[in-house]
XYZ file of C-alpha atoms in Angstrom:
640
model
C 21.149 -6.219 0.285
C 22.488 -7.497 -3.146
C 25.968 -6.762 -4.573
C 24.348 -4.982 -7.068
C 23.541 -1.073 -6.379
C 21.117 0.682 -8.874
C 22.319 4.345 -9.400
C 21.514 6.884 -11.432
C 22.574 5.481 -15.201
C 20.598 2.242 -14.514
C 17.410 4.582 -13.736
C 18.571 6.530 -17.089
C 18.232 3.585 -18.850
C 14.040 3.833 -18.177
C 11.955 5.024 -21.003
C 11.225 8.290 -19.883
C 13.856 9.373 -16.810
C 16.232 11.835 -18.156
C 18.899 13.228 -15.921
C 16.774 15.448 -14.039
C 14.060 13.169 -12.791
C 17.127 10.480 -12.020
C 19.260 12.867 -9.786
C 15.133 13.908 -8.046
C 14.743 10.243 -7.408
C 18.377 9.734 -5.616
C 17.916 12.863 -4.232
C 14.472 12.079 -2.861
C 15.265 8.427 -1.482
C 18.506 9.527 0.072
C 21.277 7.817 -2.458
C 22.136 4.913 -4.294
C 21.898 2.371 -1.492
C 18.250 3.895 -0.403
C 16.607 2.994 -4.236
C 18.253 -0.373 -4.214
C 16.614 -1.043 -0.837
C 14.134 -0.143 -2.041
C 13.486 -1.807 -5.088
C 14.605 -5.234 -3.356
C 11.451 -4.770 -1.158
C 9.795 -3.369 -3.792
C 8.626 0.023 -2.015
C 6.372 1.204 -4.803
C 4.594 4.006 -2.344
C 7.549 5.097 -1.106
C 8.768 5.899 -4.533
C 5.336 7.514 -5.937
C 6.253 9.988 -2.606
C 8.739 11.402 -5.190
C 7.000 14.272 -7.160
C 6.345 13.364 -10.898
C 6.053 9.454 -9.832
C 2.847 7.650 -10.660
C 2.108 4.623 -8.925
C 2.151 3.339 -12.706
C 5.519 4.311 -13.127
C 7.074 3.894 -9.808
C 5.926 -0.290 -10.323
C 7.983 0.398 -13.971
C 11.018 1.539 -12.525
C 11.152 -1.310 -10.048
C 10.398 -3.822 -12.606
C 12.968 -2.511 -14.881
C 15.453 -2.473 -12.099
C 14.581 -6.049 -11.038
C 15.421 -6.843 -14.532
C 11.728 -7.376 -16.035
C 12.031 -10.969 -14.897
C 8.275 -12.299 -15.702
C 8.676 -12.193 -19.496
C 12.315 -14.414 -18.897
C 10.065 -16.857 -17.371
C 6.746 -16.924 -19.094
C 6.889 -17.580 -22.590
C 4.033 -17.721 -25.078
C 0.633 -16.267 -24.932
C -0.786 -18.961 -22.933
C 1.753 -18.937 -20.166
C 1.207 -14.820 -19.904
C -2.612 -15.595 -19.283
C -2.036 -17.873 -16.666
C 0.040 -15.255 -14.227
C -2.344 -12.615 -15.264
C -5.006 -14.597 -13.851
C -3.355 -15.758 -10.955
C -2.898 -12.520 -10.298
C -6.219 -11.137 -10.820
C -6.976 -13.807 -8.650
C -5.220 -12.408 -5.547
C -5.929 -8.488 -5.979
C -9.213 -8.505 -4.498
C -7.510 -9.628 -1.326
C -5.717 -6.205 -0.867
C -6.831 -3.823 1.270
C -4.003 -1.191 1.007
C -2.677 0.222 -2.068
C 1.064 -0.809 -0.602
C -0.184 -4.228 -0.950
C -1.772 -3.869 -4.210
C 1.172 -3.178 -5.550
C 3.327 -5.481 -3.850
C 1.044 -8.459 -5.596
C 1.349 -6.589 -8.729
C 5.432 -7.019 -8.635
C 5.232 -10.492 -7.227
C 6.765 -12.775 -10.007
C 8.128 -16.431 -10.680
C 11.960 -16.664 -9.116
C 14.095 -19.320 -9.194
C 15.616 -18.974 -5.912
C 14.518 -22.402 -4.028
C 15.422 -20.326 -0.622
C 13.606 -17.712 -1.287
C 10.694 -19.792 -2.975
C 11.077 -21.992 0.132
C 10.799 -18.925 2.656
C 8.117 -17.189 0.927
C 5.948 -20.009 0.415
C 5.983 -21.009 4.492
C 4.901 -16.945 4.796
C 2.171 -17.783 2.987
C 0.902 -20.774 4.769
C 1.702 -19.257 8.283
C -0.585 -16.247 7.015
C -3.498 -18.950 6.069
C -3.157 -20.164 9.095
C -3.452 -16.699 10.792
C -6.612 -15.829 8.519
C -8.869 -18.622 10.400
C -8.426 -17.062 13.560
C -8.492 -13.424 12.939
C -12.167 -11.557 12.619
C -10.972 -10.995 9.009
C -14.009 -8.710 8.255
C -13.226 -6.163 11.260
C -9.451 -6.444 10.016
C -10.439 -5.490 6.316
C -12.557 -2.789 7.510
C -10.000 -1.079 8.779
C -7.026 -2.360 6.536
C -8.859 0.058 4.026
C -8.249 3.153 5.638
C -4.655 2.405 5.805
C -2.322 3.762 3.699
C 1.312 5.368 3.675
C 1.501 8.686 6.119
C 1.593 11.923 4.037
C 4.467 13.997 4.013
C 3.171 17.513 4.711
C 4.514 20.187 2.787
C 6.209 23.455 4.686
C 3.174 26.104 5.625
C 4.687 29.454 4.935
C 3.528 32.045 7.436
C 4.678 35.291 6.562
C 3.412 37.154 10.036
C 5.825 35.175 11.889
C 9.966 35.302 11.127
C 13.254 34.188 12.424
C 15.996 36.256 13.333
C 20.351 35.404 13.139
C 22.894 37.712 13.493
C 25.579 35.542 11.566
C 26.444 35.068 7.922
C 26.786 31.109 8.649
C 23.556 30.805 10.959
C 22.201 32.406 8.083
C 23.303 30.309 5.239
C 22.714 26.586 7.827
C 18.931 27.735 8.319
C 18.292 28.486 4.322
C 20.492 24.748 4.328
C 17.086 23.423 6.368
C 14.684 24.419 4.863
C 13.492 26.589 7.278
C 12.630 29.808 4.664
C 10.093 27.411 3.772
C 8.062 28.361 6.848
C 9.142 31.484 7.705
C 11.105 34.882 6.560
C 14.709 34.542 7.889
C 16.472 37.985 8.961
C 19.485 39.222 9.730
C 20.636 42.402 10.985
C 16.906 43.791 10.641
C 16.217 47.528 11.947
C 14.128 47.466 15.300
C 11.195 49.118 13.324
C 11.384 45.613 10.747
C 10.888 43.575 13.902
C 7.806 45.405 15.106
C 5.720 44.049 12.266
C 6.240 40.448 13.059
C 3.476 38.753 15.434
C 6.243 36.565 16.499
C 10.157 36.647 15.992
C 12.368 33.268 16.854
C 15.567 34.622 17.631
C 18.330 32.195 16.959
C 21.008 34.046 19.050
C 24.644 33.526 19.589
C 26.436 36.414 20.779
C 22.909 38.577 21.324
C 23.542 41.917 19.354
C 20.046 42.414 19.521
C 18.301 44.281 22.211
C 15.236 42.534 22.752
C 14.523 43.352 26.325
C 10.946 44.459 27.133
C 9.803 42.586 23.464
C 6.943 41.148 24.030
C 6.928 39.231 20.166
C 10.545 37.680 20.643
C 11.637 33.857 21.236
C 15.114 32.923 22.299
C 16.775 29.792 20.877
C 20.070 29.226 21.081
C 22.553 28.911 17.802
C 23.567 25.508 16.295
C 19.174 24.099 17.723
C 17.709 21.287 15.794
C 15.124 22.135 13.554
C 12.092 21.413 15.574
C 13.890 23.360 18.060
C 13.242 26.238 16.055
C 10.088 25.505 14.194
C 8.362 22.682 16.199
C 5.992 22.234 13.348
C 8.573 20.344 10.756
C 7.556 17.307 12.754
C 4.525 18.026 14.513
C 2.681 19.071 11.120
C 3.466 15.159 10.350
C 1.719 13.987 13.388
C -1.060 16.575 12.907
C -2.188 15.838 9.290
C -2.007 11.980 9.654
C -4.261 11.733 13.234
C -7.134 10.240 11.811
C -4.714 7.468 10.060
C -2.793 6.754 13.051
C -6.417 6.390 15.310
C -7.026 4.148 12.596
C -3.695 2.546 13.298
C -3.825 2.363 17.048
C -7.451 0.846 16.949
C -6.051 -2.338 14.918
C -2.578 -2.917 16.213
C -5.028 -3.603 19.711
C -6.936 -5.290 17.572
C -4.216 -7.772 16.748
C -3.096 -7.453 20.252
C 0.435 -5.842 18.735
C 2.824 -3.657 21.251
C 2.352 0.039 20.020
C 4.195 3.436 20.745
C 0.901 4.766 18.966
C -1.021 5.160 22.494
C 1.886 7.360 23.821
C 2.018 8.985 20.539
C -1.708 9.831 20.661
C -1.655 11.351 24.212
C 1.031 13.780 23.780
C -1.350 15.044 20.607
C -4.511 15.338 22.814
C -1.773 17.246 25.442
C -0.780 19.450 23.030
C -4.608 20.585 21.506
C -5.055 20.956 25.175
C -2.103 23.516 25.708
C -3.265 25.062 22.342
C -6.258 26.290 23.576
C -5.788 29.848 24.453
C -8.160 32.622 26.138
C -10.038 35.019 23.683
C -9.322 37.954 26.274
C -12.086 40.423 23.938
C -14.725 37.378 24.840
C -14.276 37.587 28.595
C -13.920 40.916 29.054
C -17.180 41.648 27.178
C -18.916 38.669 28.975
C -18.263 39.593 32.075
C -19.362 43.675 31.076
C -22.483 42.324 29.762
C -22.890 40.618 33.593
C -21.923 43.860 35.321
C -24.013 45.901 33.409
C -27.286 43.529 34.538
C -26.083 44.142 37.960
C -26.164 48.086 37.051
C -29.295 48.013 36.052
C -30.793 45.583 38.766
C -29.244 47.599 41.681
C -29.421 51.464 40.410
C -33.498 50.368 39.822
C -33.446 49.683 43.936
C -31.669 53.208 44.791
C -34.862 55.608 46.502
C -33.408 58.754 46.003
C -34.304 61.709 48.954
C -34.851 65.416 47.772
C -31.214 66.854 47.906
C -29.773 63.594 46.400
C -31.943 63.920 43.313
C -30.869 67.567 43.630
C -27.416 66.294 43.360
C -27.990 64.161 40.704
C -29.335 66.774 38.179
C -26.307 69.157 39.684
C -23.391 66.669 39.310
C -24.911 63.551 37.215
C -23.981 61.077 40.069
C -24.831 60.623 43.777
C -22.897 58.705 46.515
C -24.908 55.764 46.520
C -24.977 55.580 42.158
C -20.925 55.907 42.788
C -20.695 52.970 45.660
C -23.234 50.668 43.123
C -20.281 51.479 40.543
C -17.143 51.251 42.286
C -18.644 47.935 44.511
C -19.749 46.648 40.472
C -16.804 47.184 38.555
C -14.533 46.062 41.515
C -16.240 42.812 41.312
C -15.320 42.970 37.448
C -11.836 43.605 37.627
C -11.437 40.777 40.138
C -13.302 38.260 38.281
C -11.396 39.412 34.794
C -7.552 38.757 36.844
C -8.908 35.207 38.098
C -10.103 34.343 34.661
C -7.139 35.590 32.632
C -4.189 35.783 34.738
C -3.891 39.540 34.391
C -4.363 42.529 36.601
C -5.973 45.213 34.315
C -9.295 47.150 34.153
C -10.410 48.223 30.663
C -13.820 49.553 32.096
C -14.755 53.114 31.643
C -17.956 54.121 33.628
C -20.911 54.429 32.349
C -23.960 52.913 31.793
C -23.540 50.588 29.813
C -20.307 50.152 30.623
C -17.467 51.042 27.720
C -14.460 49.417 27.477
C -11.178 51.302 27.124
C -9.270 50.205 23.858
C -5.811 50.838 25.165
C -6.287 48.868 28.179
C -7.420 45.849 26.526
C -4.395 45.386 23.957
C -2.283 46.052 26.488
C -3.902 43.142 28.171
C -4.207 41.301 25.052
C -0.127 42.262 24.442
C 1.374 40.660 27.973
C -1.549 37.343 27.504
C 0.390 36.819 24.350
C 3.446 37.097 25.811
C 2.692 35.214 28.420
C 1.258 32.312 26.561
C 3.589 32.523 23.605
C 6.780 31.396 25.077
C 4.576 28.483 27.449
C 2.975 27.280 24.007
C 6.170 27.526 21.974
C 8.174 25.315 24.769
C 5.222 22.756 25.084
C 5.347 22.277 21.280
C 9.353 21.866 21.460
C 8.823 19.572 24.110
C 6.072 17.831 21.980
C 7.885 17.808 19.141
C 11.434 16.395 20.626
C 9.135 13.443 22.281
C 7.475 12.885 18.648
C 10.707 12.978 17.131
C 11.837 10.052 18.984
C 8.940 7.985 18.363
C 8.686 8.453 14.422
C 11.240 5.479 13.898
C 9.127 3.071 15.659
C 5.913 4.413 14.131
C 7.216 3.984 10.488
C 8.693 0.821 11.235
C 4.636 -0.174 12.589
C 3.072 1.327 9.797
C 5.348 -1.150 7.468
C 4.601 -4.037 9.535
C 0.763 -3.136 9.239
C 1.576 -2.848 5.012
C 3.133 -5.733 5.148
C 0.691 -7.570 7.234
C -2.064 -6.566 4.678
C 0.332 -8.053 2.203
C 0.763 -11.252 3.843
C -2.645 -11.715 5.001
C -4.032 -10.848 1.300
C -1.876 -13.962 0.288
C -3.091 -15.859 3.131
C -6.721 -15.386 2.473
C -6.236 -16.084 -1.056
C -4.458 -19.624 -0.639
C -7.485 -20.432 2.194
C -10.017 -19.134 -0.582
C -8.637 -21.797 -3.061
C -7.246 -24.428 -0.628
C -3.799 -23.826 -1.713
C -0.932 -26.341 -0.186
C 2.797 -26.058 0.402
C 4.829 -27.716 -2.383
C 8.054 -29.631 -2.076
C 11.125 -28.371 -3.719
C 12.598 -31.250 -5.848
C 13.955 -32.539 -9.493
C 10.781 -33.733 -10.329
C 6.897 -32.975 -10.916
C 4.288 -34.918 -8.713
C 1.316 -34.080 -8.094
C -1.337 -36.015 -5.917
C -5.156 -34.514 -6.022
C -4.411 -31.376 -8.318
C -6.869 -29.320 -9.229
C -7.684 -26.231 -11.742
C -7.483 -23.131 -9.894
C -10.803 -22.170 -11.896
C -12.714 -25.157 -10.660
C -11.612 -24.857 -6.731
C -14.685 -23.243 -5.893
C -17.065 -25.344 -7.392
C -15.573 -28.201 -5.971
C -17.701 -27.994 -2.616
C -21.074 -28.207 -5.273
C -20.553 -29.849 -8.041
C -18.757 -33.441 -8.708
C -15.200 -32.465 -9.923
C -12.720 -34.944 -10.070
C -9.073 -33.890 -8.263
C -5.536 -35.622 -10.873
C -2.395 -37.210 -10.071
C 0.273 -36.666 -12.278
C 4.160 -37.130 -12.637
C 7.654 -36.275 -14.943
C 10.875 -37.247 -13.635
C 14.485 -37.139 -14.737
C 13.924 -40.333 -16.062
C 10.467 -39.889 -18.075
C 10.755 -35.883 -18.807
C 8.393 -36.127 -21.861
C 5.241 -37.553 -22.257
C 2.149 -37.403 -24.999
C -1.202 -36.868 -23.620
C -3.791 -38.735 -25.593
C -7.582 -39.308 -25.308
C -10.971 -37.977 -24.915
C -12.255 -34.837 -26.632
C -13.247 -32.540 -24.085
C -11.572 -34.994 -21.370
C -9.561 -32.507 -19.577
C -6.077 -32.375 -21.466
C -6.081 -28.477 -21.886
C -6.916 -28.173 -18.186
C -4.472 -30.572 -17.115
C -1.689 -28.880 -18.951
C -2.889 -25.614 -17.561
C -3.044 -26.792 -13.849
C 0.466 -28.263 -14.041
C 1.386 -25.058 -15.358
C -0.598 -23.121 -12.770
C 1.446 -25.162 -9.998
C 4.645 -24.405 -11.448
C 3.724 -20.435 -11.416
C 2.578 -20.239 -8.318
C 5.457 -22.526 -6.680
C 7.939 -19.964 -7.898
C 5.596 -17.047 -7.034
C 6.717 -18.380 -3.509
C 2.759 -18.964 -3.306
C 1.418 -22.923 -2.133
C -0.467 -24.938 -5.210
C -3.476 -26.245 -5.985
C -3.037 -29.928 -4.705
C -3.425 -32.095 -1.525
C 0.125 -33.260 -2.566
C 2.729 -31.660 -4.441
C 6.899 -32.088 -5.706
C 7.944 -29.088 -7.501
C 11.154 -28.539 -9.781
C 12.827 -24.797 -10.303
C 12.389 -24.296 -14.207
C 13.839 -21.257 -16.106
C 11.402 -21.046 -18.243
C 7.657 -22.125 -19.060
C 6.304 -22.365 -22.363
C 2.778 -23.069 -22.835
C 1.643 -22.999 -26.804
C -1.898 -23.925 -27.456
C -3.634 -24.891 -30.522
C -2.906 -22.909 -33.416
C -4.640 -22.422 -36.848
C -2.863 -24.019 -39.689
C 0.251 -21.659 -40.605
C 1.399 -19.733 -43.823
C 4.815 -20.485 -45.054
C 6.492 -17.501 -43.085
C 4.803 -18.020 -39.789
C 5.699 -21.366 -39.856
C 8.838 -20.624 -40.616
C 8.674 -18.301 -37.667
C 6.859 -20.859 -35.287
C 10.578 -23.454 -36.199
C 13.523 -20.720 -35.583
C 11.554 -19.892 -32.453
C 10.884 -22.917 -31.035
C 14.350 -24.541 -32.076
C 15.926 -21.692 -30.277
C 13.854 -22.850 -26.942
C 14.920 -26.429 -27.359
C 18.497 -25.618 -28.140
C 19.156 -23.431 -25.092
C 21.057 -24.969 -21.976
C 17.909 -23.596 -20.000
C 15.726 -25.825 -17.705
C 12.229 -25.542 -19.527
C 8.693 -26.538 -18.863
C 7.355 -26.929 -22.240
C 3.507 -27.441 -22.803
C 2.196 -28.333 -26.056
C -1.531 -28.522 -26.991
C -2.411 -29.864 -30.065
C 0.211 -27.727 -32.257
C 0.624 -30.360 -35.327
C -1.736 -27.990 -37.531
C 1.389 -26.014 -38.067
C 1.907 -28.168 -41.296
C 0.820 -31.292 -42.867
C 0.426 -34.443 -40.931
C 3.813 -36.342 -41.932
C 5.788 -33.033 -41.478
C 4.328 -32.425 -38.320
C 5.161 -35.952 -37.036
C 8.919 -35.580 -37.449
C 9.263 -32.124 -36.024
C 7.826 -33.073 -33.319
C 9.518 -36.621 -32.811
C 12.708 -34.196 -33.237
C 11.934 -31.662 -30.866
C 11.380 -34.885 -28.131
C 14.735 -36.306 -29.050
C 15.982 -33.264 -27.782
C 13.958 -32.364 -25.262
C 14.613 -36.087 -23.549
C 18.471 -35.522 -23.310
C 18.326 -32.027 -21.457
C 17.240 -31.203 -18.343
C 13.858 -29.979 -19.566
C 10.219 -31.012 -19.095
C 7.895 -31.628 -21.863
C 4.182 -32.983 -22.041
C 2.866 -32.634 -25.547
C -1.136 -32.902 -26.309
C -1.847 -34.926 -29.590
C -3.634 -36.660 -31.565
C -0.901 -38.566 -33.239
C 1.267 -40.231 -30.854
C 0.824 -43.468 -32.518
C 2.710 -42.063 -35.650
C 5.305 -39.875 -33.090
C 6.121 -43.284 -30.950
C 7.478 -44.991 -34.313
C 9.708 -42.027 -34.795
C 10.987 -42.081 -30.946
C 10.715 -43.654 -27.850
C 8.731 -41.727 -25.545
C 5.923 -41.990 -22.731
C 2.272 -42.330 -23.497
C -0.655 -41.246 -20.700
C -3.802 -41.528 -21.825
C -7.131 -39.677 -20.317
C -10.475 -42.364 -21.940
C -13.885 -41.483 -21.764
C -15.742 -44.444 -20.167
C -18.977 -44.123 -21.882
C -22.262 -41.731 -20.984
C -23.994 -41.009 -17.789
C -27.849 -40.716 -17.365
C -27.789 -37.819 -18.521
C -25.798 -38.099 -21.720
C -22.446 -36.423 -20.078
C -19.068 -37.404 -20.713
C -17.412 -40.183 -17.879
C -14.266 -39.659 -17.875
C -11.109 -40.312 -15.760
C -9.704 -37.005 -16.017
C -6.313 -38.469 -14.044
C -4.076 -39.676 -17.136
C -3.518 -43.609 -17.012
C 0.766 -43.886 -17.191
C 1.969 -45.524 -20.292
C -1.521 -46.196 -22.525
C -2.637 -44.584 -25.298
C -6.115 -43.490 -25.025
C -8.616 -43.266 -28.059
C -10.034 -40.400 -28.808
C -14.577 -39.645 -28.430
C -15.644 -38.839 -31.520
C -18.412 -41.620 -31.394
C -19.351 -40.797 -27.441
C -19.487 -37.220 -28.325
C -21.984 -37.860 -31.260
C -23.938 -39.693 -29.095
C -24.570 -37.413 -27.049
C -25.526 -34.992 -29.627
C -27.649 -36.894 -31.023
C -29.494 -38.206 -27.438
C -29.685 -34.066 -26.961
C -30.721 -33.120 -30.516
C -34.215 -33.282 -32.233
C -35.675 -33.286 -35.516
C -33.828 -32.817 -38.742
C -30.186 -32.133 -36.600
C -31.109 -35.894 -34.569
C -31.364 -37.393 -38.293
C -28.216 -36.031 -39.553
C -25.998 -37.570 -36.102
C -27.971 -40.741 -36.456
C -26.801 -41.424 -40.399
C -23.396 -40.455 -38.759
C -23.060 -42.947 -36.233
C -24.240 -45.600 -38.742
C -20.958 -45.388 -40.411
C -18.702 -45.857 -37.160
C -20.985 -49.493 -37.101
């Protein structure tokens, strides 16, 4: 962790977080130290877990925390674009919303360790995305996300009992009103209309012998001692996730407590599962009354039997078929359910008595109530144990989808590690827009390079020759290499800048914007920040002559700090008699077959290139017809 702790008047100082919502957050997170941990790994879920967070403004807090650093870095509209689309870039590659957000927050540093460390990550993970089944992966990368936080279920049939003042006050101190009413020094009668009382005793004042509805638990238990569900409801409500889980740690062949975790669930539904005693015994009356009927149909009655029947309603042998039937009954009832009772009345059908069978269904709940409520204890203390190593899984599967989204994207465009040095080279560099053509179509890769020595050069040639996109993928490369992401080039050196400005072609100025356009950009060359400054085409701000010797001024400058310039223009003849500086030129070598540009689109060091015009009509006019083909021919007579 940094030196620096966040608290609550840095959080204060975000549009929006007043006092309240600042103490909710510290409160929520656990302190101080907890939100600055988390905003170094920039935790946006775990933050959004924090009532009235949106993931919108849980990825605000963090960047304000961090210090908003891309605008420090990026400056002018051009620059901005660039990381936007880089980033767009990479977002389809997330499969959780952890990582989504993580590539949202990922920004240009200028920590060369941290560049350094984070840029190996990212190679490592391209190398991990050629072997993986990265389809299967995805698949089930989507379903991930962080494990909900279930809220307390109160259940008001159910209560828990104290007989102290300070029992009292440390169970309110847990949370545990939250689930259930908490008592002390009830009446006996107040008890009797709880299914189920947890008795937290100490010095047991109450009489609670014979109680069939009563728990014991001694004073000072644990929480899930007392209500088992404060951690089970956790494992309960995120099953299907951690299935989910289990099914692609194997699938990376990871080590897992997940399996163990999983069983002790299934043993727990298992132990859940209790006898509907009104279902059996009517089952097995609906049996024993077929076996009435069957056998009283087979009794041949003699003359004083029948006698006896219309005398008494019964005979010996109807009272044996009974007896033998309802015997059977009983027996089959205590093997099925554990208890000895009979709630059979004769008769045909048989009734059932009332009274018997709630006093049945009263000692199976007894019976079953203390076994389930020590199996879930037992569950929950073995659960309990394993929830560090499960959160600590579930990160590494976040973070996994993080890396591997940044892995997939730098195999998608063929992304390379960069060295960290004081200079820019580049050797086969291409525009991150044209990488996936590249495979189709005929695109030509560039070499480039600025050193201490030759920090400023003007770009010169062909119209629509590739200057723009050269500018942008040297800018592109810079971005990414302090994204801690690998570049667009077979070959790459890569110097830490502060800043990166990238100005493109402007319409010709009014007096106050161009006075405007000056303070601004004399502030940028005046600062003792290392800057990447990008130029293209920017001499419309004024007359040709002015323009000349701003610019020739700005280079002066520029080539006695520790900045980088390349500037795109058409007049670096004029700017070279003003001050020495580096020319590369990018020429057009004429037309193909097919009336299309040839160009070298790598600059040639030190030559100034000519501009197309007369190429470029030419191949207007090869592609035009009629009245348009007449004007570009009368055209191209006058550059004869």
């Amino acid at each position: 962790m940094s030196n620096t702790i966040f608290g609550r008047e840095d959080l204060k100082k975000i549009k929006g977080i007043g006092d309240k919502l600042a103490d909710k957050i510290l409160e929520g997170l656990g302190g101080e130290e907890e939100l600055t941990r988390l905003v170094e790994n920039r935790e946006v879920d775990r933050l959004t877990q924090i009532d009235g967070i949106s993931q919108r403004k849980a990825i605000e807090i963090i960047n304000s925390l961090l210090g908003d650093p891309t605008p420090h870095f990026l400056k002018g509209e051009g620059a901005q674009r660039l990381y936007e689309d880089i980033i767009d870039k990479i977002l389809p590659y997330a499969n959780t919303q952890y990582s989504h957000n993580r590539i949202l927050l990922l920004h240009p540093r200028k920590d060369p360790e941290w560049i350094k460390k984070h840029i190996q990550m990212v190679i490592d993970s391209k190398k991990t995305v050629q072997k993986l089944p990265i389809k299967q992966i995805r698949k089930l990368l989507k379903k991930i996300k962080t494990p909900k936080e279930p809220k307390p279920k109160f259940n008001p049939a159910r209560a828990i009992l104290t007989e102290k003042e300070e029992e009292y006050e440390r169970l309110i101190k847990m949370g545990l009103n939250r689930y259930h009413p908490i008592l002390i020094k009830p009446n006996l009668t107040e008890l009797k209309e709880y299914e189920l009382i947890i008795y937290v005793y100490s010095d047991g004042l109450f009489e609670v012998e014979g109680a069939h509805n009563i728990i014991m638990v001694h004073s000072g238990a644990e929480k899930h001692q007392i209500i088992p569900e404060t951690v089970l409801d956790y494992f309960k409500e995120n099953k299907k996730l951690l299935k989910n889980l289990l099914t692609l740690r194997r699938l990376l062949g990871w080590e897992t407590v997940l399996e163990e975790i999983m069983n002790i669930l299934e043993e727990l539904e298992e132990s859940e599962e209790t006898q509907d005693i009104d279902k059996i015994v009517n089952t097995i009356k609906s049996e024993a009354d077929e076996k009435l009927e069957k056998l009283i149909k087979k009794i041949k009655l003699k003359g004083e039997e029948i006698l006896n029947l219309l005398d008494d309603g019964t005979t010996k042998k109807i009272d044996k078929i009974f007896e033998k039937v309802i015997k059977e009954a009983k027996e089959k009832l205590k093997n099925e359910t554990g208890i000895d009772f009979n709630p059979y009345i004769r008769s045909y059908p048989l009734k059932i008595d009332e009274k018997e069978l709630k006093r049945a269904e009263q000692i199976k709940f007894s019976k079953e109530i203390t076994k389930t409520f020590d199996k879930k204890v037992e569950a929950a203390e073995r659960l309990s144990k394993l929830k560090t190593q499960l959160e600590k899984e579930i990160k590494e599967i976040l973070e996994f989808d993080y890396k591997l989204a940044l892995g997939c994207f730098a195999a998608k465009y063929k992304l390379q590690k960069p060295q960290i040095t004081n200079k820019i080279k580049l050797k086969k560099a291409l525009h991150l827009n044209l990488i996936p053509k590249e495979d189709k179509e005929n695109i030509q890769r560039i070499d480039y390079k600025l050193d201490n020595k030759e920090n400023v050069s003007l770009l010169t040639g062909a119209n629509s020759g590739g200057k723009t996109t050269l500018l942008e993928t040297i800018a592109q490369t810079i971005i990414l290499a302090q994204m801690g992401l690998p570049v667009p080039a077979k070959e790459a050196q890569i110097k830490i800048f502060d800043e990166i400005h990238l100005h493109s072609k402007e319409k010709t100025l009014n007096a106050g914007e161009f006075e405007t356009f000056l303070k601004r950009f004399t502030s940028t060359i005046i600062s003792k920040k290392q800057k990447l400054i990008l130029l293209d085409e920017i001499e419309a701000i004024t007359e040709l002559e002015a323009a000349v010797k701003i610019l020739s001024t700005f280079i002066e400058l520029i080539k006695n700090s520790k900045s980088y310039a390349i500037i795109v223009t058409h007049m670096a003849r004029e700017i070279t008699k003003e001050v020495n500086v580096r020319i590369d030129g990018i020429e057009a070598k004429g037309l193909d077959e097919n009336y299309n540009l040839i160009v070298n689109r790598t600059p040639k060091m030190n030559y100034l290139a000519k501009s197309t015009p007369e190429l470029i009509l030419k191949m207007l006019h090869q592609k035009s017809n009629g009245k348009t083909k007449e004007i570009y021919a009368k055209i191209l007579e006058k550059f004869k």
